[in-house]
Amino acid sequence: QVQLQESGPGLVKPSETLSLICSVSSGSITNYYWSWIRQPPGKGLEWIGYIHYTGTTNYNPSLRSRVTISVDTSKNQFSLKVSSVTAADTAVYYCARILEGYGPTFDYWGQGTLVTVSS
Amino acid sequence: QSALTQPPSASGSPGQSVTISCTGISSDVGDYNYVSWYQQHPGKAPKLMIYEVSKRPSGVPDRFSGSRSGNTASLTVAGLLAEDEADYYCISFGGMNNWGVFGGGTKLTVL
């Protein structure tokens, strides 16, 4: 079955850009939509945005000005960039596959990676 | 985006049934069939339990069921087991400019 794995720096300085990659294995990134979701420590889930393998994107309006999601089909990966980060961006970041045709339905998830924003 | 409203906590004894609510507005939960529910154990990634209001993915026990009435979706866990103790989150579609809005989460305790 499909497996997802997040990777990237665990510590980012305030005002800098957070960058993460989600690697997809045991399945192709094509023909699906893929998403990023985050969870601040001890708090609830927040949808960040999604990307289709063709490059179509949609972002949470509250993060749209700072977020970019891109896809590299040749590497079976998609990525997340969040600019001008603050302590409020400290969270576990998950990547997930979207079950197409059912709106915000995430059928496969990565294990998550903690990103801390601190100087 | 306004978060969907869930009770912070719920509880029940083994074997009992518990229902967790998820209240939105007419332009999300009340207008679309795209409500899904996730179970999250501490330190683990969320797991899809219900999608499209009431459908169960393969492998999810039929003790878990979903429903909706007006602007409120509900997740019912019947025959509670100790392993059901976890956080539960709902999410709904609310149009392309409000694509994915999560509820605040409910901590289910099995007494």
PDB file of C-alpha atoms in Angstrom:
ATOM      1  CA  GLN A   1       0.000   0.000   0.000  1.00  0.00           C
ATOM      2  CA  VAL A   2       1.017   3.611  -0.471  1.00  0.00           C
ATOM      3  CA  GLN A   3       3.539   5.001   1.993  1.00  0.00           C
ATOM      4  CA  LEU A   4       4.323   8.659   2.656  1.00  0.00           C
ATOM      5  CA  GLN A   5       7.383  10.046   4.443  1.00  0.00           C
ATOM      6  CA  GLU A   6       7.991  13.658   5.434  1.00  0.00           C
ATOM      7  CA  SER A   7      11.521  15.023   5.572  1.00  0.00           C
ATOM      8  CA  GLY A   8      13.182  18.359   6.267  1.00  0.00           C
ATOM      9  CA  PRO A   9      14.788  20.505   8.968  1.00  0.00           C
ATOM     10  CA  GLY A  10      13.370  20.126  12.450  1.00  0.00           C
ATOM     11  CA  LEU A  11      14.399  23.639  13.482  1.00  0.00           C
ATOM     12  CA  VAL A  12      13.756  26.863  11.577  1.00  0.00           C
ATOM     13  CA  LYS A  13      14.578  30.407  12.663  1.00  0.00           C
ATOM     14  CA  PRO A  14      11.855  33.068  12.916  1.00  0.00           C
ATOM     15  CA  SER A  15      11.264  35.025   9.672  1.00  0.00           C
ATOM     16  CA  GLU A  16      12.897  32.278   7.594  1.00  0.00           C
ATOM     17  CA  THR A  17      11.232  29.763   5.249  1.00  0.00           C
ATOM     18  CA  LEU A  18      10.129  26.304   6.370  1.00  0.00           C
ATOM     19  CA  SER A  19      10.681  23.652   3.684  1.00  0.00           C
ATOM     20  CA  LEU A  20       9.471  20.066   3.773  1.00  0.00           C
ATOM     21  CA  ILE A  21       9.324  17.208   1.272  1.00  0.00           C
ATOM     22  CA  CYS A  22       6.874  14.312   1.177  1.00  0.00           C
ATOM     23  CA  SER A  23       8.184  11.210  -0.579  1.00  0.00           C
ATOM     24  CA  VAL A  24       5.595   8.768  -1.913  1.00  0.00           C
ATOM     25  CA  SER A  25       6.486   5.080  -2.222  1.00  0.00           C
ATOM     26  CA  SER A  26       4.705   1.851  -3.180  1.00  0.00           C
ATOM     27  CA  GLY A  27       2.481   3.899  -5.487  1.00  0.00           C
ATOM     28  CA  SER A  28       2.553   6.664  -8.065  1.00  0.00           C
ATOM     29  CA  ILE A  29       1.988  10.319  -7.316  1.00  0.00           C
ATOM     30  CA  THR A  30       0.112  10.670 -10.608  1.00  0.00           C
ATOM     31  CA  ASN A  31      -3.688  10.608 -10.793  1.00  0.00           C
ATOM     32  CA  TYR A  32      -4.095  11.830  -7.218  1.00  0.00           C
ATOM     33  CA  TYR A  33      -4.370  14.980  -5.115  1.00  0.00           C
ATOM     34  CA  TRP A  34      -1.972  15.392  -2.192  1.00  0.00           C
ATOM     35  CA  SER A  35      -2.202  17.545   0.899  1.00  0.00           C
ATOM     36  CA  TRP A  36      -0.330  19.054   3.835  1.00  0.00           C
ATOM     37  CA  ILE A  37      -1.901  19.228   7.301  1.00  0.00           C
ATOM     38  CA  ARG A  38      -0.330  20.482  10.511  1.00  0.00           C
ATOM     39  CA  GLN A  39      -0.916  20.137  14.257  1.00  0.00           C
ATOM     40  CA  PRO A  40       0.620  22.494  16.839  1.00  0.00           C
ATOM     41  CA  PRO A  41       1.738  20.689  20.006  1.00  0.00           C
ATOM     42  CA  GLY A  42      -1.284  19.789  22.128  1.00  0.00           C
ATOM     43  CA  LYS A  43      -3.720  21.350  19.649  1.00  0.00           C
ATOM     44  CA  GLY A  44      -5.985  20.339  16.774  1.00  0.00           C
ATOM     45  CA  LEU A  45      -5.460  19.702  13.080  1.00  0.00           C
ATOM     46  CA  GLU A  46      -5.256  22.438  10.461  1.00  0.00           C
ATOM     47  CA  TRP A  47      -5.502  21.857   6.699  1.00  0.00           C
ATOM     48  CA  ILE A  48      -2.745  23.788   4.892  1.00  0.00           C
ATOM     49  CA  GLY A  49      -3.366  23.088   1.209  1.00  0.00           C
ATOM     50  CA  TYR A  50      -3.383  20.535  -1.593  1.00  0.00           C
ATOM     51  CA  ILE A  51      -1.812  19.928  -4.979  1.00  0.00           C
ATOM     52  CA  HIS A  52      -2.808  17.763  -7.941  1.00  0.00           C
ATOM     53  CA  TYR A  53      -0.069  15.901  -9.803  1.00  0.00           C
ATOM     54  CA  THR A  54      -0.715  18.294 -12.695  1.00  0.00           C
ATOM     55  CA  GLY A  55       0.236  21.232 -10.438  1.00  0.00           C
ATOM     56  CA  THR A  56      -3.207  22.605  -9.555  1.00  0.00           C
ATOM     57  CA  THR A  57      -3.223  23.954  -6.000  1.00  0.00           C
ATOM     58  CA  ASN A  58      -5.633  25.221  -3.365  1.00  0.00           C
ATOM     59  CA  TYR A  59      -4.628  26.738  -0.043  1.00  0.00           C
ATOM     60  CA  ASN A  60      -6.186  27.514   3.316  1.00  0.00           C
ATOM     61  CA  PRO A  61      -7.146  31.223   3.038  1.00  0.00           C
ATOM     62  CA  SER A  62      -5.535  31.951   6.397  1.00  0.00           C
ATOM     63  CA  LEU A  63      -2.134  30.731   5.111  1.00  0.00           C
ATOM     64  CA  ARG A  64      -2.401  31.462   1.397  1.00  0.00           C
ATOM     65  CA  SER A  65      -0.072  34.483   1.414  1.00  0.00           C
ATOM     66  CA  ARG A  66       2.813  32.461   2.940  1.00  0.00           C
ATOM     67  CA  VAL A  67       2.385  28.924   1.577  1.00  0.00           C
ATOM     68  CA  THR A  68       3.584  27.269  -1.634  1.00  0.00           C
ATOM     69  CA  ILE A  69       3.034  23.612  -2.488  1.00  0.00           C
ATOM     70  CA  SER A  70       4.764  22.099  -5.509  1.00  0.00           C
ATOM     71  CA  VAL A  71       5.102  18.634  -7.059  1.00  0.00           C
ATOM     72  CA  ASP A  72       7.935  16.734  -8.740  1.00  0.00           C
ATOM     73  CA  THR A  73       6.436  13.737 -10.519  1.00  0.00           C
ATOM     74  CA  SER A  74       9.863  12.512 -11.670  1.00  0.00           C
ATOM     75  CA  LYS A  75      10.872  12.031  -8.030  1.00  0.00           C
ATOM     76  CA  ASN A  76       7.406  10.973  -6.805  1.00  0.00           C
ATOM     77  CA  GLN A  77       7.535  13.829  -4.296  1.00  0.00           C
ATOM     78  CA  PHE A  78       5.665  16.958  -3.373  1.00  0.00           C
ATOM     79  CA  SER A  79       6.839  19.767  -1.158  1.00  0.00           C
ATOM     80  CA  LEU A  80       5.728  22.531   1.195  1.00  0.00           C
ATOM     81  CA  LYS A  81       7.200  25.971   1.778  1.00  0.00           C
ATOM     82  CA  VAL A  82       5.974  28.348   4.465  1.00  0.00           C
ATOM     83  CA  SER A  83       7.614  31.760   4.435  1.00  0.00           C
ATOM     84  CA  SER A  84       8.145  34.319   7.212  1.00  0.00           C
ATOM     85  CA  VAL A  85       7.599  31.752   9.957  1.00  0.00           C
ATOM     86  CA  THR A  86       6.892  32.588  13.584  1.00  0.00           C
ATOM     87  CA  ALA A  87       6.546  30.507  16.727  1.00  0.00           C
ATOM     88  CA  ALA A  88       2.899  29.960  15.766  1.00  0.00           C
ATOM     89  CA  ASP A  89       4.100  27.786  12.869  1.00  0.00           C
ATOM     90  CA  THR A  90       5.654  25.288  15.277  1.00  0.00           C
ATOM     91  CA  ALA A  91       3.785  22.057  14.635  1.00  0.00           C
ATOM     92  CA  VAL A  92       3.879  18.461  13.515  1.00  0.00           C
ATOM     93  CA  TYR A  93       3.484  18.593   9.748  1.00  0.00           C
ATOM     94  CA  TYR A  94       1.745  15.695   7.994  1.00  0.00           C
ATOM     95  CA  CYS A  95       1.483  14.903   4.309  1.00  0.00           C
ATOM     96  CA  ALA A  96      -1.488  12.884   3.120  1.00  0.00           C
ATOM     97  CA  ARG A  97      -3.184  11.498   0.015  1.00  0.00           C
ATOM     98  CA  ILE A  98      -6.656  12.736  -0.869  1.00  0.00           C
ATOM     99  CA  LEU A  99      -9.326  10.191  -1.732  1.00  0.00           C
ATOM    100  CA  GLU A 100     -10.465  11.747  -4.981  1.00  0.00           C
ATOM    101  CA  GLY A 101     -14.100  12.672  -5.374  1.00  0.00           C
ATOM    102  CA  TYR A 102     -14.887  12.928  -1.679  1.00  0.00           C
ATOM    103  CA  GLY A 103     -13.651  16.396  -0.732  1.00  0.00           C
ATOM    104  CA  PRO A 104     -11.296  16.650   2.259  1.00  0.00           C
ATOM    105  CA  THR A 105     -10.863  12.909   2.779  1.00  0.00           C
ATOM    106  CA  PHE A 106      -7.324  11.749   3.534  1.00  0.00           C
ATOM    107  CA  ASP A 107      -6.864   7.995   3.184  1.00  0.00           C
ATOM    108  CA  TYR A 108      -3.082   7.675   3.610  1.00  0.00           C
ATOM    109  CA  TRP A 109      -0.898   9.743   5.951  1.00  0.00           C
ATOM    110  CA  GLY A 110       2.783  10.140   6.643  1.00  0.00           C
ATOM    111  CA  GLN A 111       4.022   9.672  10.205  1.00  0.00           C
ATOM    112  CA  GLY A 112       4.493  13.420  10.633  1.00  0.00           C
ATOM    113  CA  THR A 113       7.546  15.539  11.323  1.00  0.00           C
ATOM    114  CA  LEU A 114       7.937  18.119  14.083  1.00  0.00           C
ATOM    115  CA  VAL A 115       9.150  21.532  12.989  1.00  0.00           C
ATOM    116  CA  THR A 116      10.097  23.989  15.718  1.00  0.00           C
ATOM    117  CA  VAL A 117      10.451  27.691  14.995  1.00  0.00           C
ATOM    118  CA  SER A 118      12.989  29.172  17.353  1.00  0.00           C
ATOM    119  CA  SER A 119      16.124  31.283  17.271  1.00  0.00           C
TER     120      SER A 119
ATOM    121  CA  GLN B   1     -12.325  29.858   7.862  1.00  0.00           C
ATOM    122  CA  SER B   2     -14.361  29.090  11.002  1.00  0.00           C
ATOM    123  CA  ALA B   3     -13.591  25.796  12.676  1.00  0.00           C
ATOM    124  CA  LEU B   4     -16.342  23.247  13.056  1.00  0.00           C
ATOM    125  CA  THR B   5     -17.558  22.864  16.646  1.00  0.00           C
ATOM    126  CA  GLN B   6     -16.926  19.615  18.531  1.00  0.00           C
ATOM    127  CA  PRO B   7     -17.291  18.936  22.267  1.00  0.00           C
ATOM    128  CA  PRO B   8     -13.831  18.891  23.897  1.00  0.00           C
ATOM    129  CA  SER B   9     -14.485  15.586  25.596  1.00  0.00           C
ATOM    130  CA  ALA B  10     -16.729  12.542  25.628  1.00  0.00           C
ATOM    131  CA  SER B  11     -16.698   9.350  27.646  1.00  0.00           C
ATOM    132  CA  GLY B  12     -18.334   5.994  28.083  1.00  0.00           C
ATOM    133  CA  SER B  13     -17.845   2.634  29.743  1.00  0.00           C
ATOM    134  CA  PRO B  14     -16.742  -0.475  27.856  1.00  0.00           C
ATOM    135  CA  GLY B  15     -19.619  -1.883  25.835  1.00  0.00           C
ATOM    136  CA  GLN B  16     -21.572   1.370  25.814  1.00  0.00           C
ATOM    137  CA  SER B  17     -22.197   3.678  22.841  1.00  0.00           C
ATOM    138  CA  VAL B  18     -20.936   7.234  22.524  1.00  0.00           C
ATOM    139  CA  THR B  19     -21.836   9.889  19.967  1.00  0.00           C
ATOM    140  CA  ILE B  20     -19.588  12.817  19.083  1.00  0.00           C
ATOM    141  CA  SER B  21     -21.093  15.822  17.310  1.00  0.00           C
ATOM    142  CA  CYS B  22     -19.586  18.163  14.731  1.00  0.00           C
ATOM    143  CA  THR B  23     -21.527  21.344  14.086  1.00  0.00           C
ATOM    144  CA  GLY B  24     -20.968  23.625  11.131  1.00  0.00           C
ATOM    145  CA  ILE B  25     -23.112  25.984   9.146  1.00  0.00           C
ATOM    146  CA  SER B  26     -25.406  25.626   6.179  1.00  0.00           C
ATOM    147  CA  SER B  27     -22.593  26.307   3.716  1.00  0.00           C
ATOM    148  CA  ASP B  28     -20.414  23.423   4.875  1.00  0.00           C
ATOM    149  CA  VAL B  29     -21.754  20.480   6.888  1.00  0.00           C
ATOM    150  CA  GLY B  30     -25.335  21.299   5.963  1.00  0.00           C
ATOM    151  CA  ASP B  31     -24.737  21.737   2.252  1.00  0.00           C
ATOM    152  CA  TYR B  32     -22.326  19.000   1.209  1.00  0.00           C
ATOM    153  CA  ASN B  33     -21.951  15.267   1.796  1.00  0.00           C
ATOM    154  CA  TYR B  34     -18.187  15.617   2.267  1.00  0.00           C
ATOM    155  CA  VAL B  35     -17.748  15.117   6.000  1.00  0.00           C
ATOM    156  CA  SER B  36     -15.057  12.753   7.217  1.00  0.00           C
ATOM    157  CA  TRP B  37     -13.876  11.617  10.653  1.00  0.00           C
ATOM    158  CA  TYR B  38     -10.388  10.751  11.924  1.00  0.00           C
ATOM    159  CA  GLN B  39      -9.111   8.863  14.956  1.00  0.00           C
ATOM    160  CA  GLN B  40      -5.773   9.898  16.424  1.00  0.00           C
ATOM    161  CA  HIS B  41      -3.908   8.056  19.162  1.00  0.00           C
ATOM    162  CA  PRO B  42      -1.173   9.943  21.062  1.00  0.00           C
ATOM    163  CA  GLY B  43       1.955  10.409  18.986  1.00  0.00           C
ATOM    164  CA  LYS B  44       0.383   8.831  15.908  1.00  0.00           C
ATOM    165  CA  ALA B  45      -0.912  10.097  12.596  1.00  0.00           C
ATOM    166  CA  PRO B  46      -4.691  10.440  12.207  1.00  0.00           C
ATOM    167  CA  LYS B  47      -6.571   7.492  10.702  1.00  0.00           C
ATOM    168  CA  LEU B  48      -9.595   7.806   8.410  1.00  0.00           C
ATOM    169  CA  MET B  49     -12.662   6.255  10.070  1.00  0.00           C
ATOM    170  CA  ILE B  50     -15.647   7.667   8.158  1.00  0.00           C
ATOM    171  CA  TYR B  51     -15.962   9.559   4.859  1.00  0.00           C
ATOM    172  CA  GLU B  52     -18.810  11.055   2.859  1.00  0.00           C
ATOM    173  CA  VAL B  53     -20.804  11.403   6.115  1.00  0.00           C
ATOM    174  CA  SER B  54     -21.415   7.687   6.674  1.00  0.00           C
ATOM    175  CA  LYS B  55     -19.105   5.481   4.592  1.00  0.00           C
ATOM    176  CA  ARG B  56     -16.534   3.243   6.292  1.00  0.00           C
ATOM    177  CA  PRO B  57     -13.174   2.496   4.664  1.00  0.00           C
ATOM    178  CA  SER B  58     -12.162  -1.118   4.409  1.00  0.00           C
ATOM    179  CA  GLY B  59     -10.821  -2.386   7.726  1.00  0.00           C
ATOM    180  CA  VAL B  60     -12.712   0.022   9.983  1.00  0.00           C
ATOM    181  CA  PRO B  61     -14.985  -1.910  12.385  1.00  0.00           C
ATOM    182  CA  ASP B  62     -18.722  -1.514  11.853  1.00  0.00           C
ATOM    183  CA  ARG B  63     -18.917  -0.319  15.474  1.00  0.00           C
ATOM    184  CA  PHE B  64     -18.072   3.077  13.960  1.00  0.00           C
ATOM    185  CA  SER B  65     -20.879   4.857  12.127  1.00  0.00           C
ATOM    186  CA  GLY B  66     -21.557   8.346  10.838  1.00  0.00           C
ATOM    187  CA  SER B  67     -24.675  10.393  10.244  1.00  0.00           C
ATOM    188  CA  ARG B  68     -25.836  13.964   9.681  1.00  0.00           C
ATOM    189  CA  SER B  69     -28.844  16.041  10.600  1.00  0.00           C
ATOM    190  CA  GLY B  70     -28.997  19.573   9.286  1.00  0.00           C
ATOM    191  CA  ASN B  71     -25.735  21.369  10.055  1.00  0.00           C
ATOM    192  CA  THR B  72     -24.528  18.721  12.520  1.00  0.00           C
ATOM    193  CA  ALA B  73     -22.626  15.560  11.653  1.00  0.00           C
ATOM    194  CA  SER B  74     -22.168  12.806  14.213  1.00  0.00           C
ATOM    195  CA  LEU B  75     -19.813   9.913  14.831  1.00  0.00           C
ATOM    196  CA  THR B  76     -21.150   7.039  16.929  1.00  0.00           C
ATOM    197  CA  VAL B  77     -18.909   4.416  18.472  1.00  0.00           C
ATOM    198  CA  ALA B  78     -20.865   1.386  19.631  1.00  0.00           C
ATOM    199  CA  GLY B  79     -19.639  -1.357  21.946  1.00  0.00           C
ATOM    200  CA  LEU B  80     -16.791   0.772  23.295  1.00  0.00           C
ATOM    201  CA  LEU B  81     -13.404  -0.891  23.628  1.00  0.00           C
ATOM    202  CA  ALA B  82     -10.359   0.382  25.521  1.00  0.00           C
ATOM    203  CA  GLU B  83      -8.570   0.829  22.178  1.00  0.00           C
ATOM    204  CA  ASP B  84     -11.190   3.380  21.076  1.00  0.00           C
ATOM    205  CA  GLU B  85      -9.767   5.884  23.572  1.00  0.00           C
ATOM    206  CA  ALA B  86      -8.290   8.571  21.310  1.00  0.00           C
ATOM    207  CA  ASP B  87      -8.873  12.021  19.862  1.00  0.00           C
ATOM    208  CA  TYR B  88     -11.460  12.290  17.106  1.00  0.00           C
ATOM    209  CA  TYR B  89     -11.616  15.032  14.479  1.00  0.00           C
ATOM    210  CA  CYS B  90     -14.212  15.890  11.863  1.00  0.00           C
ATOM    211  CA  ILE B  91     -13.595  17.851   8.679  1.00  0.00           C
ATOM    212  CA  SER B  92     -16.020  19.210   6.106  1.00  0.00           C
ATOM    213  CA  PHE B  93     -15.920  20.663   2.624  1.00  0.00           C
ATOM    214  CA  GLY B  94     -17.355  24.167   2.407  1.00  0.00           C
ATOM    215  CA  GLY B  95     -16.776  25.192  -1.189  1.00  0.00           C
ATOM    216  CA  MET B  96     -13.510  25.772  -3.036  1.00  0.00           C
ATOM    217  CA  ASN B  97     -12.636  28.833  -0.921  1.00  0.00           C
ATOM    218  CA  ASN B  98     -13.343  26.876   2.257  1.00  0.00           C
ATOM    219  CA  TRP B  99     -12.152  23.475   1.087  1.00  0.00           C
ATOM    220  CA  GLY B 100     -11.129  21.807   4.333  1.00  0.00           C
ATOM    221  CA  VAL B 101     -12.189  22.982   7.783  1.00  0.00           C
ATOM    222  CA  PHE B 102     -11.432  20.759  10.783  1.00  0.00           C
ATOM    223  CA  GLY B 103     -13.332  20.589  14.017  1.00  0.00           C
ATOM    224  CA  GLY B 104     -11.422  21.328  17.201  1.00  0.00           C
ATOM    225  CA  GLY B 105     -11.287  17.656  18.170  1.00  0.00           C
ATOM    226  CA  THR B 106     -12.920  15.520  20.874  1.00  0.00           C
ATOM    227  CA  LYS B 107     -11.008  13.453  23.409  1.00  0.00           C
ATOM    228  CA  LEU B 108     -12.848  10.166  23.922  1.00  0.00           C
ATOM    229  CA  THR B 109     -12.195   8.465  27.242  1.00  0.00           C
ATOM    230  CA  VAL B 110     -13.181   4.864  27.894  1.00  0.00           C
ATOM    231  CA  LEU B 111     -13.911   4.693  31.622  1.00  0.00           C
TER     232      LEU B 111
END
